[in-house]
Coordinates of C-alpha atoms and ligand atoms in Angstrom, one line a residue:
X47 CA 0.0 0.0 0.0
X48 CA 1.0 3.6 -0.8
X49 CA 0.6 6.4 2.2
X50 CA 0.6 9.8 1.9
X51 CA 1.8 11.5 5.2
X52 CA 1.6 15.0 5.6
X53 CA 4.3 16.4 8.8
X54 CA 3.9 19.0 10.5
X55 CA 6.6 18.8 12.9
X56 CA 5.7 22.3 14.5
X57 CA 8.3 24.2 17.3
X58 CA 10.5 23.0 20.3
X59 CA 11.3 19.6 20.3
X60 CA 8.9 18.8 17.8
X61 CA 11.4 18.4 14.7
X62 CA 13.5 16.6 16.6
X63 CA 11.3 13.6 17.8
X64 CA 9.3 14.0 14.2
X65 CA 12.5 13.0 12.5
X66 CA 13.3 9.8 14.4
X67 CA 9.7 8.8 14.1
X68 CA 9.5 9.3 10.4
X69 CA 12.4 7.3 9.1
X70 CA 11.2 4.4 11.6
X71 CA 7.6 4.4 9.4
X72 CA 9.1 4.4 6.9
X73 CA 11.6 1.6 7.5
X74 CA 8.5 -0.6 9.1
X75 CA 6.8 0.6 5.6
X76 CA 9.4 -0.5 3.1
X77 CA 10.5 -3.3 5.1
X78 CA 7.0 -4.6 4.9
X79 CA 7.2 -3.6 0.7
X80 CA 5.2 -0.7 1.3
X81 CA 5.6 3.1 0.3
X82 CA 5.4 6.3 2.3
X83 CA 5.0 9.8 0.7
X84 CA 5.7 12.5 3.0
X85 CA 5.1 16.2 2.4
X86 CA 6.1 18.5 4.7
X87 CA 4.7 21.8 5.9
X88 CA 4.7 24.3 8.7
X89 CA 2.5 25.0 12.0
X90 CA 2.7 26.8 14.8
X91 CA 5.3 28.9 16.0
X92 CA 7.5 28.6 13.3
X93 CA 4.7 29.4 10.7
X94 CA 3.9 32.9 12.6
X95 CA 7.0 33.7 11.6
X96 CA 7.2 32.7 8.6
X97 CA 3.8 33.0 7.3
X98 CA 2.0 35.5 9.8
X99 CA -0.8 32.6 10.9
X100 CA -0.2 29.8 13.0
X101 CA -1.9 27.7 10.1
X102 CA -1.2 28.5 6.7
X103 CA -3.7 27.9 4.0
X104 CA -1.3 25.8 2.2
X105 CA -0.9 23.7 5.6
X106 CA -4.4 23.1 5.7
X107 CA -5.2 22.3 1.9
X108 CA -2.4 19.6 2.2
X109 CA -3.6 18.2 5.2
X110 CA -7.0 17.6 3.5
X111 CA -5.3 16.5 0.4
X112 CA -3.6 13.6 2.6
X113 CA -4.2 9.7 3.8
X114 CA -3.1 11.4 7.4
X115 CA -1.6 14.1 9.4
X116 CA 1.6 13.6 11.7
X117 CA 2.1 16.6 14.3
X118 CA 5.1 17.2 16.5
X119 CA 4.4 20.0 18.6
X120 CA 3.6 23.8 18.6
X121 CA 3.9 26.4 21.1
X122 CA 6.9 28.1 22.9
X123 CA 8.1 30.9 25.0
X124 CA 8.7 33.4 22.4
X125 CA 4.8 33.5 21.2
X126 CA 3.6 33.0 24.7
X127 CA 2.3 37.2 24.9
X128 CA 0.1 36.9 21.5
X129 CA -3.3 37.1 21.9
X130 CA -5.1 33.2 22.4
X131 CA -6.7 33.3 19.1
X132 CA -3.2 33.7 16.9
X133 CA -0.9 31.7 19.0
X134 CA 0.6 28.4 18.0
X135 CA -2.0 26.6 19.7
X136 CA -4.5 28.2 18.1
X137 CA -3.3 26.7 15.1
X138 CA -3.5 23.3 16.3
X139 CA -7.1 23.7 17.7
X140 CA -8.1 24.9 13.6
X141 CA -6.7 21.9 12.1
X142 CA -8.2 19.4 14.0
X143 CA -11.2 21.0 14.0
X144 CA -10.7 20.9 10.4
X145 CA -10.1 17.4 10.1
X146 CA -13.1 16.2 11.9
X147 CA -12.2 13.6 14.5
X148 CA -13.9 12.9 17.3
X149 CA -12.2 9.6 18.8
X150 CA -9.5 10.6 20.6
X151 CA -7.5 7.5 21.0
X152 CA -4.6 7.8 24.3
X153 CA -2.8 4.7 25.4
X154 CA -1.7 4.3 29.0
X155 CA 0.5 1.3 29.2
X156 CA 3.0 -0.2 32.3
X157 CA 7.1 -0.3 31.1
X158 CA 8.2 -3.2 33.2
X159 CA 11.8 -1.5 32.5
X160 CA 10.5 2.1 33.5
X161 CA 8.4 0.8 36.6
X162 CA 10.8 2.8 38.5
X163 CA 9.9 6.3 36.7
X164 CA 6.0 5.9 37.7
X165 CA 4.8 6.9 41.0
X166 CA 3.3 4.3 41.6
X167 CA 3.9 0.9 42.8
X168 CA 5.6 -1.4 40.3
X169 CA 3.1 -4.3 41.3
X170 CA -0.2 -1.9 40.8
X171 CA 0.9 -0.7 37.5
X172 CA 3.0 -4.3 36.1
X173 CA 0.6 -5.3 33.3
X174 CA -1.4 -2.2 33.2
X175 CA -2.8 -1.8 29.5
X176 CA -5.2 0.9 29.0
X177 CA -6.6 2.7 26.1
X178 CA -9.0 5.6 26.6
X179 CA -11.2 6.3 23.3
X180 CA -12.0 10.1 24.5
X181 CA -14.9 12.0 22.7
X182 CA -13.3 15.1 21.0
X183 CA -15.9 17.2 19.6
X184 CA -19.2 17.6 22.1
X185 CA -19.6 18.1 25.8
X186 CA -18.9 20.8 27.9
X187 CA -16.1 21.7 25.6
X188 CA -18.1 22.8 23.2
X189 CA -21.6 23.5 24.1
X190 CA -23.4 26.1 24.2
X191 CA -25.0 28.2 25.5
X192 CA -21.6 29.7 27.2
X193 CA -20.4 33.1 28.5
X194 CA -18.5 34.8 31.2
X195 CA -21.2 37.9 32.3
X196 CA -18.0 39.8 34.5
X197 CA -20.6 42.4 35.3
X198 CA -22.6 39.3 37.0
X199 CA -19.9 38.1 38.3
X200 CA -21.5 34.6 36.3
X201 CA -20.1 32.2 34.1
X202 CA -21.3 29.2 32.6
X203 CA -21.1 26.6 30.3
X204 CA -23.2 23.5 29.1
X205 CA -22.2 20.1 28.4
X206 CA -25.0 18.7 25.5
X207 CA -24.1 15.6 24.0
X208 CA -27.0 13.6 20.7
X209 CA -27.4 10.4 20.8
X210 CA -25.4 10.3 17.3
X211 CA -23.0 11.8 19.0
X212 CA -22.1 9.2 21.9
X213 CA -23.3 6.2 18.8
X214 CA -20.5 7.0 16.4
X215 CA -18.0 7.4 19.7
X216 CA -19.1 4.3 21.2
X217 CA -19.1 2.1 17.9
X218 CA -15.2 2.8 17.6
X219 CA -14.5 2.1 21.4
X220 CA -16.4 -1.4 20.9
X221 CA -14.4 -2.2 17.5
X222 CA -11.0 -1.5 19.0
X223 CA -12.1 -4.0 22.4
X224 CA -12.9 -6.4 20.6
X225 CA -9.5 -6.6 18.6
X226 CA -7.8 -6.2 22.3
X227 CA -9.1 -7.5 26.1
X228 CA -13.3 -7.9 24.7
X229 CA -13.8 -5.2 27.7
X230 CA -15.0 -1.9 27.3
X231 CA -15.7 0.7 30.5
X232 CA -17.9 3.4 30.0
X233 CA -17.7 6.6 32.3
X234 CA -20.3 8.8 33.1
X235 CA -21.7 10.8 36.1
X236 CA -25.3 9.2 35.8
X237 CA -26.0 9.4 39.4
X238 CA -26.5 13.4 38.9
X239 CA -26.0 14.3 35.4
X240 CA -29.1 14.1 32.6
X241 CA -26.3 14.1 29.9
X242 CA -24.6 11.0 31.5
X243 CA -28.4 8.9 32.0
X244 CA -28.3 9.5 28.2
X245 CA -25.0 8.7 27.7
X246 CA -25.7 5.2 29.6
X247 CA -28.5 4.5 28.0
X248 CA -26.9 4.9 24.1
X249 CA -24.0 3.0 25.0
X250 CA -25.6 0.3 26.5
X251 CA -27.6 0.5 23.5
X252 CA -25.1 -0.3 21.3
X253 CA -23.4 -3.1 23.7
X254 CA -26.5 -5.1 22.0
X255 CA -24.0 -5.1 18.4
X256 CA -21.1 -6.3 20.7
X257 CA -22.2 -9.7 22.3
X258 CA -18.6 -9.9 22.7
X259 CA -17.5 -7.6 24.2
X260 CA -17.9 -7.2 28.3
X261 CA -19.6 -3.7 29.0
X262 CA -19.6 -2.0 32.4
X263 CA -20.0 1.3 33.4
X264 CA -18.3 3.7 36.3
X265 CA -18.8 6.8 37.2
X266 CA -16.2 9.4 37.1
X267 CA -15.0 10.3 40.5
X268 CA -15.1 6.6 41.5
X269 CA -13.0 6.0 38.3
X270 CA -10.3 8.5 39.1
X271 CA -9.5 7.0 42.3
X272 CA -9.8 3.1 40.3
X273 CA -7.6 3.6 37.8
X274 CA -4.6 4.3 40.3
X275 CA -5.4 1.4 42.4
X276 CA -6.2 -1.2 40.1
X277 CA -5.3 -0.1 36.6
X278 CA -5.0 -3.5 35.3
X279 CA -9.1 -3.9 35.4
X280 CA -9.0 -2.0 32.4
X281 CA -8.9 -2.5 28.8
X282 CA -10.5 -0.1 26.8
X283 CA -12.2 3.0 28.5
X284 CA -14.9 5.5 26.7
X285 CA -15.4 8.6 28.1
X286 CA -17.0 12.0 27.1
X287 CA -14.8 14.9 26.5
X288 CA -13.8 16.6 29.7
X289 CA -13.8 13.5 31.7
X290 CA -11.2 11.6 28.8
X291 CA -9.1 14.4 29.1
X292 CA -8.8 14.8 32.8
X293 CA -8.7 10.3 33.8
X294 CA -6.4 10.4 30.3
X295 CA -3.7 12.8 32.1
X296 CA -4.1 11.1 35.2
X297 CA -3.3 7.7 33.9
X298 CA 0.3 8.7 32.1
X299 CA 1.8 7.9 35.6
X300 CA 1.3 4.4 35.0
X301 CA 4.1 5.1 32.1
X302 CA 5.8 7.3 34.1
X303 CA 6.9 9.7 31.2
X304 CA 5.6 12.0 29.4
X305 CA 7.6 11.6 26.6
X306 CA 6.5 7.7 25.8
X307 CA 3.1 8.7 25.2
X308 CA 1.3 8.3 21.6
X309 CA -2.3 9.7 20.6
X310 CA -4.5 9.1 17.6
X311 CA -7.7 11.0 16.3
X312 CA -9.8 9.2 14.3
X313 CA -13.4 9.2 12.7
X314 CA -13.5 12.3 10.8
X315 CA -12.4 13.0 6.8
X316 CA -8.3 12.5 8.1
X317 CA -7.0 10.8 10.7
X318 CA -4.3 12.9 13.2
X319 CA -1.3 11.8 14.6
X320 CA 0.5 13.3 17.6
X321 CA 2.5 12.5 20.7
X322 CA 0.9 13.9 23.7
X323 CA 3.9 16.3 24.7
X324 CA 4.2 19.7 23.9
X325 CA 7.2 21.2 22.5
X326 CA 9.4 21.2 25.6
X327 CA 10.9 24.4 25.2
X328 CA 13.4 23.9 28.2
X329 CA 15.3 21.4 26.7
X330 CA 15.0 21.9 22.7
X331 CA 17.7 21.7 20.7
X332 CA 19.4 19.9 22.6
X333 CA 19.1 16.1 21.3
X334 CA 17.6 15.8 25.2
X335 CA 14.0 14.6 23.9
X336 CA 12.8 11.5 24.2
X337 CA 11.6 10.1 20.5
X338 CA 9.7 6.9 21.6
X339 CA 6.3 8.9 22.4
X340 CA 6.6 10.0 18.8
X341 CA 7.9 6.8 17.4
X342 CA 4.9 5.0 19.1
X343 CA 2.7 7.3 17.2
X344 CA 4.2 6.3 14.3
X345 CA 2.8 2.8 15.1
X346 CA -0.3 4.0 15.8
X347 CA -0.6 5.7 11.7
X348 CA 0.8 1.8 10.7
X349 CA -2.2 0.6 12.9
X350 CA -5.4 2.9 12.2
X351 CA -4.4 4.6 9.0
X352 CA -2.7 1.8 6.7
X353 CA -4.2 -1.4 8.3
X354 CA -0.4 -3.0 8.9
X355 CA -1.1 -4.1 12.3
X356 CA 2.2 -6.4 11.8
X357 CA 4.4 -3.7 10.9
X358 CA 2.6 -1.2 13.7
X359 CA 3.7 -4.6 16.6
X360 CA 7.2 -4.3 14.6
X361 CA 7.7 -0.8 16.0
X362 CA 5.7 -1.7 19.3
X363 CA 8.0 -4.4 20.2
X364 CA 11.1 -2.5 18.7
X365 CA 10.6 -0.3 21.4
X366 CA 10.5 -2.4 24.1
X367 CA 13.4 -4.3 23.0
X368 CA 15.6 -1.1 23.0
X369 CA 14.3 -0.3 26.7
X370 CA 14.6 -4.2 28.1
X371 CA 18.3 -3.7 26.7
X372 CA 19.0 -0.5 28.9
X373 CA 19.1 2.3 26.6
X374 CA 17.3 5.2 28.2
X375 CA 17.2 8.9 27.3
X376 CA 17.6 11.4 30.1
X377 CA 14.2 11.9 31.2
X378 CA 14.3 7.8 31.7
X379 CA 17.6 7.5 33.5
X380 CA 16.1 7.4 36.5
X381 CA 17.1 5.1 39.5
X382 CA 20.8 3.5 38.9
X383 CA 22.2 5.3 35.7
X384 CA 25.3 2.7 35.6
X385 CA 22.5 0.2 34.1
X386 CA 21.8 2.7 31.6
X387 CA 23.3 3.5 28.6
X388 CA 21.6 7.2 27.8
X389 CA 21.2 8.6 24.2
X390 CA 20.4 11.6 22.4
X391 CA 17.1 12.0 20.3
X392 CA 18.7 11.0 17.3
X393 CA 21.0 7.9 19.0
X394 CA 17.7 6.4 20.2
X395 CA 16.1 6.7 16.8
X396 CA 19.1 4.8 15.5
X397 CA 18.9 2.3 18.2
X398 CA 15.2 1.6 17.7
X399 CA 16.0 1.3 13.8
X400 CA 18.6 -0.8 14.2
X401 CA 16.6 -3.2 16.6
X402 CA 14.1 -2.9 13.6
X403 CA 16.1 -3.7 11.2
X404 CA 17.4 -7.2 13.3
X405 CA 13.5 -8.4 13.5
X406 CA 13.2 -7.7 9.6
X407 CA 16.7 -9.7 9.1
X408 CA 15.1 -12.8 11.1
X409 CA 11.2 -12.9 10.0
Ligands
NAD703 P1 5.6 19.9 27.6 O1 4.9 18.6 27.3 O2 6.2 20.6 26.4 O3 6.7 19.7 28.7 C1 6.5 19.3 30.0 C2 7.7 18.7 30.7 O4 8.0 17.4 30.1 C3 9.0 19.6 30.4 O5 9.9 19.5 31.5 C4 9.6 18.8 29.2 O6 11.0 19.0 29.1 C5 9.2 17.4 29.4 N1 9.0 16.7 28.2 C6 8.0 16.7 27.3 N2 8.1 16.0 26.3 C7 9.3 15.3 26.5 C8 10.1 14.4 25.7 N3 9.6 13.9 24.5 N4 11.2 14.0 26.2 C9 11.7 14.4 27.3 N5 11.1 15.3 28.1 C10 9.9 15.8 27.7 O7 4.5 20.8 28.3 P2 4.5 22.4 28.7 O8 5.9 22.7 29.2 O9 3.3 22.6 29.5 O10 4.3 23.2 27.3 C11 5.4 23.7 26.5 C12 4.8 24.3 25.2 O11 4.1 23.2 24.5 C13 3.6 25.3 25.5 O12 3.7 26.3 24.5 C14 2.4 24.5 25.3 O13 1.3 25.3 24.9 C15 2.8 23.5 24.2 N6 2.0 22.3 24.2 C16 1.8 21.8 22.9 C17 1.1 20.6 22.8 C18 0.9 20.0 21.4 O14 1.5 20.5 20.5 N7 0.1 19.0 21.2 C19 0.7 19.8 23.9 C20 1.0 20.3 25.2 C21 1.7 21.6 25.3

């Protein structure tokens, strides 16, 4: 199969982990006798300055011209005193708005070689393998009405979800289950919210297509507290918007980094790609970034946007590989750094091709 990739590897550190995760999709997509196009094109900070919007209309028109989008990151010091509306962010917001996605997909997975860089216990988290299939388009978010009246001293917003809405969400949570653990979690706040009973109700609904797959529900606050005692209860968790986003941060302790952590937004006209880090001002530049979040994305655009599961586990268990064999970049090395051998960006994006390139040479 042939894939066009648009980049847009954005500000910071976003180049720099965009690079290593590029030339490892393509080596999984060649070494499988696939092709990948890749067009280039700016976003964020770096197209303010260059282009006097944070997303160009050429950006944009080549995003919608693509198979899918790969971001790095946007945003930095230097465009922190713009107005909201035209900082890099602001382009970020447009484009995925512009793609369409609603399915926000965040894996939250245990490292047994970074168990000592989570906060928790190594025996709660060992085995832990969530993914969270947020909602990204409805709830409180974006409902309205909404206003801050200062004068009042009142602010308010609504969260107002469709049935179609929490359908189309759900449907994508119950297909991914059932190609992982058959269980799905769905998380509302029924016990006080009219949006949640409906939210109940339509997913249950739909449990009635998935005979397979093992449906239970939980409410939020209980939730919170359940996914940092018991993590490994989970397997695929659907939430509404805010809630995904707040239980989604929460749960990248179990990885312990931030920089190991992929996303994928799906459903609408393209899919986008991203790790969930921002553009780590304090240390770009440096070849201090951790890749693998990026590189994992990179599996994640194998997986949902080319259907080569085999070559997305390639990259997957490349990873762990490299990790199980002690390379670490710095914000890894934690613990006893003489069992660690730490690399730059660009050394661990060798080391994972290279580990890539020894699974191709024996399958
Ligand atoms: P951040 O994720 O950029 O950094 C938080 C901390 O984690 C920093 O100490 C950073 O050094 C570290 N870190 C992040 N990614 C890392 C990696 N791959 N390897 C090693 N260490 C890593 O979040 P922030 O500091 O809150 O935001 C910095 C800028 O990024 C802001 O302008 C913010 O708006 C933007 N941002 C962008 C996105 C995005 O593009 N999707 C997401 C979050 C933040």
């Amino acid at each position: 199969m042939k894939l066009n990739l648009l980049v847009v590897a954005g500000d910071g550190i976003g180049p720099e982990v965009t690079n290593e995760a590029v030339a490892v999709l393509r080596q999984a997509m060649e070494g499988g006798g696939h092709e990948l196009v890749v067009t280039e094109k700016r976003i964020g900070g770096i197209a303010i300055d260059t282009d006097g919007t944070p997303l160009p209309a050429e950006t944009l028109e080549a995003a919608l011209a693509s198979d899918a989008v790969f971001l790095g990151a946007v945003g930095g010091t230097k465009w922190n005193a713009l107005p909201p509306n035209t900082r890099p962010e602001a382009g970020l917001l447009k484009l995925r708005a512009a793609l369409g996605g609603f399915a926000n997909l965040r894996p939250a997975f245990a490292i047994k070689e970074l168990a000592a860089n989570s906060p928790l216990k190594a025996e709660v988290v060992a085995g832990a393998d969530i993914l969270f299939v947020r909602e990204l388009l409805g709830g409180l978010y974006f409902g309205s009405p909404r206003a801050w009246d200062k004068a009042a001293g009142e602010a308010w917003n609504t969260m107002r979800y469709t049935r179609d809405e929490i359908i189309r969400v759900a449907r994508i949570a119950f297909e991914l289950a059932q190609k992982r653990g058959k269980k799905l979690t769905s998380v509302d706040k029924a016990n006080v919210l009219e949006v949640s009973q409906l939210w109940r109700a339509t997913v249950t609904e739909v449990a009635a297509d998935y005979p397979d797959i093992t449906l239970e529900h939980q409410l939020v606050d209980s939730m919170a507290m359940l996914l940092m005692t018991s993590p490994r209860n989970y397997d695929v968790v659907l939430t509404e918007n805010l809630f995904g986003d707040i239980l989604s941060d929460e749960s990248a302790v179990i990885t312990g980094s931030l920089g190991m952590l992929p996303s994928a937004t799906i459903g609408g006209k393209i899919n986008l790609y991203e790790p969930i880090h921002g553009s780590a001002p304090d240390i770009a530049g440096k070849s201090l970034a951790n890749p693998l979040g990026a590189i994992m994305t990179a599996a994640l655009v194998l997986r949902h946007s080319a259907g080569l599961e085999a070559e997305a586990a390639l990259i997957e268990t490349a990873v762990r590989k490299v990790l199980e064999a002690g390379y670490r970049t710095a914000d890894l090395a934690r613990g006893n750094t003489t069992d660690f051998k730490v690399l730059s960006t660009t050394e661990m994006g060798q080391q994972v091709r290279a580990t890539i390139a020894a699974q191709l040479a024996h399958s």
